[in-house]
Short mmCIF file of C-alpha atoms and ligand atoms in Angstrom, two decimals:
data_model
loop_
_atom_site.label_atom_id
_atom_site.label_comp_id
_atom_site.label_asym_id
_atom_site.label_seq_id
_atom_site.Cartn_x
_atom_site.Cartn_y
_atom_site.Cartn_z
CA UNK A 28 124.44 -189.99 -68.40
CA UNK A 29 127.62 -189.13 -66.49
CA UNK A 30 128.77 -191.21 -63.52
CA UNK A 31 129.65 -189.71 -60.13
CA UNK A 32 133.30 -190.56 -60.79
CA UNK A 33 133.27 -188.73 -64.15
CA UNK A 34 131.71 -185.66 -62.55
CA UNK A 35 134.31 -185.71 -59.79
CA UNK A 36 137.22 -186.26 -62.20
CA UNK A 37 136.09 -183.47 -64.53
CA UNK A 38 135.56 -180.89 -61.78
CA UNK A 39 138.65 -181.87 -59.83
CA UNK A 40 140.76 -182.04 -63.01
CA UNK A 41 139.98 -178.41 -63.73
CA UNK A 42 139.83 -176.95 -60.20
CA UNK A 43 142.62 -178.71 -58.31
CA UNK A 44 145.53 -176.77 -59.82
CA UNK A 45 143.64 -173.53 -59.03
CA UNK A 46 143.66 -174.20 -55.28
CA UNK A 47 140.07 -175.45 -55.22
CA UNK A 48 138.93 -178.77 -53.72
CA UNK A 49 135.84 -180.76 -54.69
CA UNK A 50 133.94 -183.29 -52.55
CA UNK A 51 130.81 -185.21 -53.53
CA UNK A 52 127.90 -186.05 -51.26
CA UNK A 53 124.34 -187.29 -51.45
CA UNK A 54 121.58 -184.75 -50.92
CA UNK A 55 119.94 -186.96 -48.27
CA UNK A 56 123.03 -186.71 -46.08
CA UNK A 57 122.63 -182.91 -46.04
CA UNK A 58 118.84 -182.94 -45.71
CA UNK A 59 119.04 -185.30 -42.73
CA UNK A 60 121.10 -182.73 -40.81
CA UNK A 61 119.27 -179.48 -41.43
CA UNK A 62 115.87 -178.22 -40.33
CA UNK A 63 112.94 -177.94 -42.75
CA UNK A 64 113.54 -174.47 -44.20
CA UNK A 65 117.01 -175.52 -45.38
CA UNK A 66 116.07 -178.87 -46.92
CA UNK A 67 116.04 -179.28 -50.72
CA UNK A 68 112.99 -181.01 -52.16
CA UNK A 69 114.79 -183.32 -54.57
CA UNK A 70 115.48 -187.05 -54.57
CA UNK A 71 117.75 -187.86 -51.60
CA UNK A 72 120.08 -189.87 -53.84
CA UNK A 73 120.85 -186.82 -56.00
CA UNK A 74 124.59 -186.24 -56.17
CA UNK A 75 125.91 -182.86 -54.97
CA UNK A 76 129.37 -181.30 -54.67
CA UNK A 77 130.88 -178.80 -52.27
CA UNK A 78 133.79 -176.65 -53.43
CA UNK A 79 136.44 -175.15 -51.13
CA UNK A 80 139.24 -172.68 -51.75
CA UNK A 81 142.55 -173.52 -50.03
CA UNK A 82 145.59 -171.26 -49.42
CA UNK A 83 147.09 -171.62 -52.93
CA UNK A 84 143.87 -170.33 -54.53
CA UNK A 85 144.99 -166.73 -54.12
CA UNK A 86 148.24 -167.12 -56.06
CA UNK A 87 147.10 -169.86 -58.47
CA UNK A 88 143.67 -168.56 -59.43
CA UNK A 89 142.94 -165.09 -58.05
CA UNK A 90 146.07 -163.14 -59.02
CA UNK A 91 146.09 -164.52 -62.60
CA UNK A 92 142.36 -163.72 -62.82
CA UNK A 93 142.75 -160.08 -61.84
CA UNK A 94 145.72 -159.65 -64.18
CA UNK A 95 143.41 -160.66 -67.04
CA UNK A 96 140.38 -158.69 -65.89
CA UNK A 97 139.40 -155.06 -65.76
CA UNK A 98 138.65 -155.14 -62.04
CA UNK A 99 136.85 -151.78 -62.14
CA UNK A 100 134.24 -153.33 -64.42
CA UNK A 101 133.42 -156.16 -62.03
CA UNK A 102 129.93 -155.96 -60.57
CA UNK A 103 130.67 -158.41 -57.76
CA UNK A 104 133.40 -158.76 -55.19
CA UNK A 105 136.58 -159.74 -57.13
CA UNK A 106 137.11 -162.98 -55.14
CA UNK A 107 133.48 -164.01 -55.70
CA UNK A 108 133.77 -163.14 -59.41
CA UNK A 109 136.90 -165.24 -59.75
CA UNK A 110 135.27 -168.21 -58.01
CA UNK A 111 132.11 -167.95 -60.13
CA UNK A 112 134.24 -167.73 -63.27
CA UNK A 113 136.09 -170.96 -62.48
CA UNK A 114 133.12 -172.88 -61.09
CA UNK A 115 131.12 -172.04 -64.23
CA UNK A 116 134.04 -173.06 -66.40
CA UNK A 117 134.35 -176.40 -64.56
CA UNK A 118 130.59 -177.05 -64.86
CA UNK A 119 130.67 -176.19 -68.57
CA UNK A 120 133.12 -179.07 -69.07
CA UNK A 121 130.42 -181.55 -67.98
CA UNK A 122 128.27 -182.96 -70.74
CA UNK A 123 125.26 -182.67 -68.46
CA UNK A 124 124.28 -179.08 -67.80
CA UNK A 125 121.32 -179.61 -65.50
CA UNK A 126 123.19 -178.32 -62.47
CA UNK A 127 122.15 -175.86 -59.76
CA UNK A 128 125.12 -173.77 -58.65
CA UNK A 129 124.87 -171.98 -55.30
CA UNK A 130 127.40 -169.75 -53.56
CA UNK A 131 128.03 -169.17 -49.86
CA UNK A 132 126.79 -165.56 -49.99
CA UNK A 133 123.47 -166.25 -51.79
CA UNK A 134 120.19 -165.75 -49.96
CA UNK A 135 116.65 -166.98 -50.61
CA UNK A 136 113.86 -164.39 -51.09
CA UNK A 137 113.17 -164.64 -47.32
CA UNK A 138 116.78 -163.70 -46.58
CA UNK A 139 117.96 -167.14 -45.49
CA UNK A 140 121.23 -168.58 -46.81
CA UNK A 141 120.39 -170.73 -49.84
CA UNK A 142 122.70 -173.45 -48.61
CA UNK A 143 124.51 -174.10 -45.33
CA UNK A 144 127.97 -174.69 -46.67
CA UNK A 145 129.44 -175.82 -43.33
CA UNK A 146 126.95 -178.68 -43.05
CA UNK A 147 127.63 -179.56 -46.70
CA UNK A 148 131.41 -179.61 -46.05
CA UNK A 149 130.89 -181.89 -43.03
CA UNK A 150 128.62 -184.43 -44.71
CA UNK A 151 130.90 -184.49 -47.77
CA UNK A 152 133.85 -185.39 -45.52
CA UNK A 153 135.73 -182.20 -46.44
CA UNK A 154 135.98 -180.49 -43.04
CA UNK A 155 134.54 -181.34 -39.64
CA UNK A 156 131.88 -178.83 -38.58
CA UNK A 157 132.49 -178.19 -34.86
CA UNK A 158 129.41 -176.85 -33.18
CA UNK A 159 128.42 -176.10 -29.62
CA UNK A 160 127.21 -179.65 -29.14
CA UNK A 161 130.73 -180.96 -29.86
CA UNK A 162 132.07 -179.09 -26.85
CA UNK A 163 129.79 -181.14 -24.63
CA UNK A 164 131.98 -184.17 -25.32
CA UNK A 165 134.91 -185.05 -23.10
CA UNK A 166 138.53 -185.59 -24.24
CA UNK A 167 138.09 -189.12 -25.46
CA UNK A 168 135.29 -188.13 -27.80
CA UNK A 169 132.85 -190.21 -25.78
CA UNK A 170 130.89 -188.98 -22.84
CA UNK A 171 128.14 -189.81 -20.49
CA UNK A 172 125.81 -186.90 -20.04
CA UNK A 173 122.57 -186.47 -18.23
CA UNK A 174 120.12 -184.73 -20.51
CA UNK A 175 117.23 -182.83 -18.96
CA UNK A 176 114.31 -182.40 -21.32
CA UNK A 177 111.46 -180.59 -19.61
CA UNK A 178 110.39 -183.02 -16.92
CA UNK A 179 112.14 -186.10 -18.26
CA UNK A 180 115.73 -186.99 -17.44
CA UNK A 181 117.56 -189.34 -19.77
CA UNK A 182 121.03 -190.78 -19.40
CA UNK A 183 122.70 -190.53 -22.80
CA UNK A 184 125.99 -192.10 -23.86
CA UNK A 185 127.23 -190.90 -27.20
CA UNK A 186 130.27 -190.71 -29.43
CA UNK A 187 130.99 -188.42 -32.40
CA UNK A 188 129.55 -191.09 -34.63
CA UNK A 189 126.45 -191.98 -32.66
CA UNK A 190 125.44 -188.42 -31.90
CA UNK A 191 124.19 -187.91 -35.46
CA UNK A 192 121.12 -189.81 -34.43
CA UNK A 193 120.59 -187.30 -31.63
CA UNK A 194 120.69 -184.18 -33.73
CA UNK A 195 117.15 -183.11 -32.94
CA UNK A 196 117.94 -183.04 -29.21
CA UNK A 197 121.36 -181.49 -29.73
CA UNK A 198 120.53 -178.79 -32.21
CA UNK A 199 123.12 -176.08 -32.67
CA UNK A 200 122.38 -173.48 -30.03
CA UNK A 201 119.49 -175.29 -28.49
CA UNK A 202 121.07 -176.31 -25.23
CA UNK A 203 118.19 -175.54 -22.89
CA UNK A 204 117.20 -179.14 -22.94
CA UNK A 205 120.51 -180.69 -23.93
CA UNK A 206 123.24 -181.51 -21.48
CA UNK A 207 123.23 -177.96 -20.14
CA UNK A 208 125.37 -179.02 -17.21
CA UNK A 209 128.35 -179.71 -19.48
CA UNK A 210 127.82 -176.65 -21.65
CA UNK A 211 130.78 -174.27 -21.27
CA UNK A 212 128.80 -171.16 -22.22
CA UNK A 213 125.89 -169.23 -20.84
CA UNK A 214 122.64 -170.70 -22.21
CA UNK A 215 121.69 -167.30 -23.68
CA UNK A 216 124.96 -166.92 -25.59
CA UNK A 217 124.91 -167.65 -29.31
CA UNK A 218 127.89 -169.77 -30.32
CA UNK A 219 128.60 -170.05 -34.04
CA UNK A 220 130.25 -173.26 -35.23
CA UNK A 221 133.39 -173.54 -37.38
CA UNK A 222 134.67 -176.10 -39.87
CA UNK A 223 138.25 -177.24 -39.58
CA UNK A 224 140.10 -178.80 -42.51
CA UNK A 225 142.52 -181.60 -41.59
CA UNK A 226 145.33 -180.12 -43.73
CA UNK A 227 144.63 -176.39 -43.61
CA UNK A 228 142.93 -175.88 -40.23
CA UNK A 229 140.87 -172.73 -40.68
CA UNK A 230 142.92 -171.45 -43.64
CA UNK A 231 140.29 -172.18 -46.28
CA UNK A 232 136.76 -171.15 -47.25
CA UNK A 233 133.68 -173.03 -48.39
CA UNK A 234 132.48 -171.37 -51.56
CA UNK A 235 129.90 -173.28 -53.48
CA UNK A 236 127.49 -176.19 -53.53
CA UNK A 237 126.34 -177.84 -56.76
CA UNK A 238 123.34 -180.10 -57.26
CA UNK A 239 123.49 -182.47 -60.24
CA UNK A 240 119.82 -183.02 -60.98
CA UNK A 241 120.36 -185.78 -63.54
CA UNK A 242 122.76 -187.72 -61.39
CA UNK A 243 121.18 -190.05 -58.86
CA UNK A 244 123.43 -192.55 -57.10
CA UNK A 245 122.15 -194.41 -54.10
CA UNK A 246 125.53 -196.10 -53.66
CA UNK A 247 127.59 -192.94 -53.30
CA UNK A 248 129.69 -193.53 -50.20
CA UNK A 249 129.40 -191.03 -47.37
CA UNK A 250 132.89 -189.94 -46.31
CA UNK A 251 133.34 -189.06 -42.65
CA UNK A 252 135.18 -185.80 -42.00
CA UNK A 253 138.46 -186.05 -40.06
CA UNK A 254 137.88 -185.19 -36.41
CA UNK A 255 141.09 -183.18 -36.12
CA UNK A 256 140.07 -181.08 -33.08
CA UNK A 257 139.50 -184.09 -30.94
CA UNK A 258 139.51 -182.96 -27.32
CA UNK A 259 136.79 -181.04 -25.56
CA UNK A 260 139.32 -178.41 -24.41
CA UNK A 261 140.52 -177.79 -27.98
CA UNK A 262 136.94 -177.54 -29.24
CA UNK A 263 136.03 -175.00 -26.56
CA UNK A 264 139.18 -173.06 -27.46
CA UNK A 265 138.27 -173.18 -31.16
CA UNK A 266 134.75 -171.89 -30.60
CA UNK A 267 135.95 -169.21 -28.18
CA UNK A 268 138.44 -167.96 -30.78
CA UNK A 269 135.93 -168.18 -33.63
CA UNK A 270 133.25 -166.34 -31.69
CA UNK A 271 135.29 -163.97 -29.55
CA UNK A 272 138.40 -163.14 -31.57
CA UNK A 273 137.78 -164.14 -35.15
CA UNK A 274 139.50 -160.95 -36.38
CA UNK A 275 142.89 -162.13 -35.09
CA UNK A 276 142.48 -165.31 -37.21
CA UNK A 277 143.92 -167.47 -34.40
CA UNK A 278 140.99 -169.91 -34.81
CA UNK A 279 142.58 -170.86 -38.14
CA UNK A 280 145.64 -172.17 -36.27
CA UNK A 281 143.75 -174.43 -33.87
CA UNK A 282 145.71 -177.35 -35.37
CA UNK A 283 149.10 -177.31 -37.09
CA UNK A 284 148.67 -176.92 -40.81
CA UNK A 285 150.42 -177.71 -44.08
CA UNK A 286 149.92 -174.26 -45.58
CA UNK A 287 148.42 -170.89 -44.62
CA UNK A 288 147.44 -167.75 -46.52
CA UNK A 289 150.51 -165.91 -47.86
CA UNK A 290 151.46 -162.43 -46.61
CA UNK A 291 149.90 -160.80 -49.65
CA UNK A 292 146.69 -162.81 -49.27
CA UNK A 293 146.44 -161.80 -45.60
CA UNK A 294 147.07 -158.19 -46.55
CA UNK A 295 144.28 -158.38 -49.12
CA UNK A 296 141.72 -159.79 -46.68
CA UNK A 297 142.82 -157.42 -43.93
CA UNK A 298 142.20 -154.46 -46.27
CA UNK A 299 138.75 -152.90 -46.11
CA UNK A 300 136.68 -153.89 -49.19
CA UNK A 301 136.49 -150.21 -50.24
CA UNK A 302 140.32 -150.04 -50.39
CA UNK A 303 140.90 -153.39 -52.09
CA UNK A 304 140.57 -152.04 -55.63
CA UNK A 305 143.66 -149.89 -55.16
CA UNK A 306 145.61 -152.84 -53.77
CA UNK A 307 144.44 -154.97 -56.68
CA UNK A 308 145.67 -152.41 -59.21
CA UNK A 309 149.11 -152.61 -57.59
CA UNK A 310 149.00 -156.41 -57.54
CA UNK A 311 147.95 -156.60 -61.17
CA UNK A 312 151.12 -154.73 -62.12
CA UNK A 313 153.51 -156.91 -60.12
C1 B12 B 428 125.22 -165.51 -41.90
C2 B12 B 428 126.71 -165.81 -41.74
C3 B12 B 428 127.38 -165.13 -40.74
C4 B12 B 428 126.65 -164.28 -39.70
C5 B12 B 428 125.97 -165.23 -38.69
C6 B12 B 428 126.83 -166.46 -38.34
C7 B12 B 428 126.07 -167.79 -38.28
N1 B12 B 428 126.80 -168.89 -38.31
O1 B12 B 428 124.85 -167.88 -38.22
C8 B12 B 428 127.81 -163.40 -39.12
C9 B12 B 428 127.84 -162.06 -39.83
C10 B12 B 428 127.79 -163.18 -37.60
C11 B12 B 428 129.04 -164.21 -39.55
C12 B12 B 428 130.28 -163.99 -39.04
C13 B12 B 428 131.42 -164.71 -39.41
N2 B12 B 428 131.52 -165.59 -40.40
CO1 B12 B 428 129.98 -166.23 -41.41
N3 B12 B 428 128.65 -166.91 -42.50
C14 B12 B 428 127.37 -166.73 -42.58
C15 B12 B 428 126.72 -167.62 -43.66
C16 B12 B 428 126.47 -166.74 -44.90
C17 B12 B 428 125.42 -168.32 -43.24
C18 B12 B 428 125.45 -168.95 -41.84
C19 B12 B 428 124.05 -169.16 -41.34
O2 B12 B 428 123.21 -168.27 -41.38
N4 B12 B 428 123.73 -170.31 -40.87
C20 B12 B 428 122.36 -170.64 -40.41
C21 B12 B 428 122.42 -171.49 -39.16
C22 B12 B 428 121.02 -171.86 -38.71
O3 B12 B 428 123.16 -172.67 -39.52
P1 B12 B 428 123.88 -173.59 -38.45
O4 B12 B 428 124.15 -172.80 -37.24
O5 B12 B 428 125.02 -174.24 -39.14
O6 B12 B 428 122.74 -174.67 -38.10
C23 B12 B 428 122.57 -175.83 -38.90
C24 B12 B 428 123.50 -176.97 -38.48
O7 B12 B 428 123.60 -176.94 -37.06
C25 B12 B 428 122.68 -178.19 -38.94
N5 B12 B 428 122.90 -179.34 -38.06
C26 B12 B 428 122.16 -179.71 -36.99
N6 B12 B 428 122.74 -180.74 -36.38
C27 B12 B 428 123.86 -181.05 -37.06
C28 B12 B 428 124.83 -182.02 -36.85
C29 B12 B 428 125.92 -182.08 -37.71
C30 B12 B 428 127.01 -183.11 -37.46
C31 B12 B 428 126.02 -181.20 -38.82
C32 B12 B 428 127.17 -181.27 -39.78
C33 B12 B 428 125.04 -180.21 -39.03
C34 B12 B 428 123.98 -180.16 -38.14
O8 B12 B 428 121.31 -177.79 -38.87
C35 B12 B 428 121.19 -176.39 -38.63
C36 B12 B 428 120.15 -175.82 -39.57
O9 B12 B 428 118.96 -176.47 -39.42
C37 B12 B 428 127.86 -168.69 -43.91
C38 B12 B 428 127.93 -169.19 -45.36
C39 B12 B 428 126.83 -170.18 -45.64
N7 B12 B 428 126.10 -169.95 -46.71
O10 B12 B 428 126.65 -171.16 -44.91
C40 B12 B 428 129.12 -167.91 -43.50
C41 B12 B 428 130.29 -168.64 -42.78
C42 B12 B 428 129.68 -169.53 -41.70
N8 B12 B 428 131.04 -167.59 -42.11
C43 B12 B 428 132.29 -167.81 -42.10
C44 B12 B 428 133.25 -166.98 -41.45
C45 B12 B 428 134.72 -167.30 -41.70
C46 B12 B 428 132.84 -165.92 -40.63
C47 B12 B 428 133.71 -164.94 -39.84
C48 B12 B 428 135.02 -165.49 -39.26
C49 B12 B 428 133.98 -163.67 -40.66
C50 B12 B 428 134.74 -163.94 -41.91
N9 B12 B 428 134.02 -164.09 -43.02
O11 B12 B 428 135.97 -164.01 -41.89
C51 B12 B 428 132.74 -164.53 -38.72
C52 B12 B 428 132.86 -165.50 -37.48
C53 B12 B 428 131.67 -165.52 -36.56
C54 B12 B 428 131.68 -164.39 -35.59
N10 B12 B 428 132.40 -164.52 -34.53
O12 B12 B 428 131.04 -163.38 -35.84
C55 B12 B 428 132.65 -169.09 -42.82
C56 B12 B 428 133.01 -170.20 -41.83
C57 B12 B 428 134.15 -171.06 -42.36
C58 B12 B 428 134.44 -172.19 -41.43
N11 B12 B 428 135.70 -172.56 -41.38
O13 B12 B 428 133.55 -172.77 -40.82
C59 B12 B 428 131.39 -169.35 -43.67
C60 B12 B 428 131.05 -170.81 -43.92
C61 B12 B 428 131.58 -168.62 -45.02
C62 B12 B 428 132.57 -169.30 -45.94
N12 B12 B 428 132.51 -168.92 -47.18
O14 B12 B 428 133.44 -170.08 -45.64
N13 B12 B 428 128.73 -165.10 -40.51
#
């Protein structure tokens, strides 16, 4: 049987030079965060991986892929096809093939996302998942908040670390009974959360989650994500940009970054999917 280290080394060895990052985590760490419909019914010590694409993916994996592919024959979105091609290739290098591969865009028969990739990225230590509850914290990352839950009033002191234990009270948009006084938004407003990568800010995407059914490791260390958007003001700004102005991509620059999407990559994503084929034909020739 393969070890966690061998799985990591094999996947990373293949994917790294293609602008793809791999992080391992234990299934229990994901299951502990999400509500019942999103939990996976396997042993909590099962090893999983989350795969990200970072800015260099476009030039190092995608452009070479389309130059070697008849893009008109692709049944899926070209980016998704390229990712599936490389993830499958990486998995095929493992001796153990009992692996479930899921992608960010896949839905269950009841139209729910198969896997919540942002939660996976957070518990794997890849990118901090900033949600509405994180904007309830003050600048130091620690706050004292009075929580009103129906008729009970509880004084709660929490830090980024300790709040994990409070997730049921502080569920994503459920602020009716959670520190509503420090909530910056109207209680009825839906605020979607965003992951921020310590090196690439918002200039990355979370593409896939793998479950290695034959690999159980109760000692796999849980890596904490880097809390790179550390003040309450910055977190509010991030979520305002992500929810209000995501088209201008300014949420991606909430922190200073090592690398961003190139001009051509931005042009590609700014092009309507129906017009991308034409752009790809031009790119394939250059
Ligand atoms: C459906 C969807 C949408 C929908 C709904 C958004 C939503 N978040 O619900 C719509 C169409 C609106 C949308 C829009 C966008 N999306 Co979208 N979307 C998704 C998708 C496919 C599923 C999200 C979902 O339904 N979540 C369900 C809810 C219930 O999950 P949740 O809110 O996270 O709640 C869970 C956590 O809170 C967890 N939990 C509870 N407590 C705690 C505590 C901690 C510490 C943790 C970690 C977790 C945790 O438990 C809850 C579940 O029980 C994901 C990909 C995926 N498969 O995850 C991409 C995704 C979230 N989208 C993404 C993006 C970039 C966008 C857009 C900017 C458009 C774009 N693609 O460029 C916009 C931005 C939002 C906006 N302003 O409209 C990215 C976000 C990347 C990032 N850096 O975080 C994702 C991850 C896709 C990707 N491949 O990277 N999206």
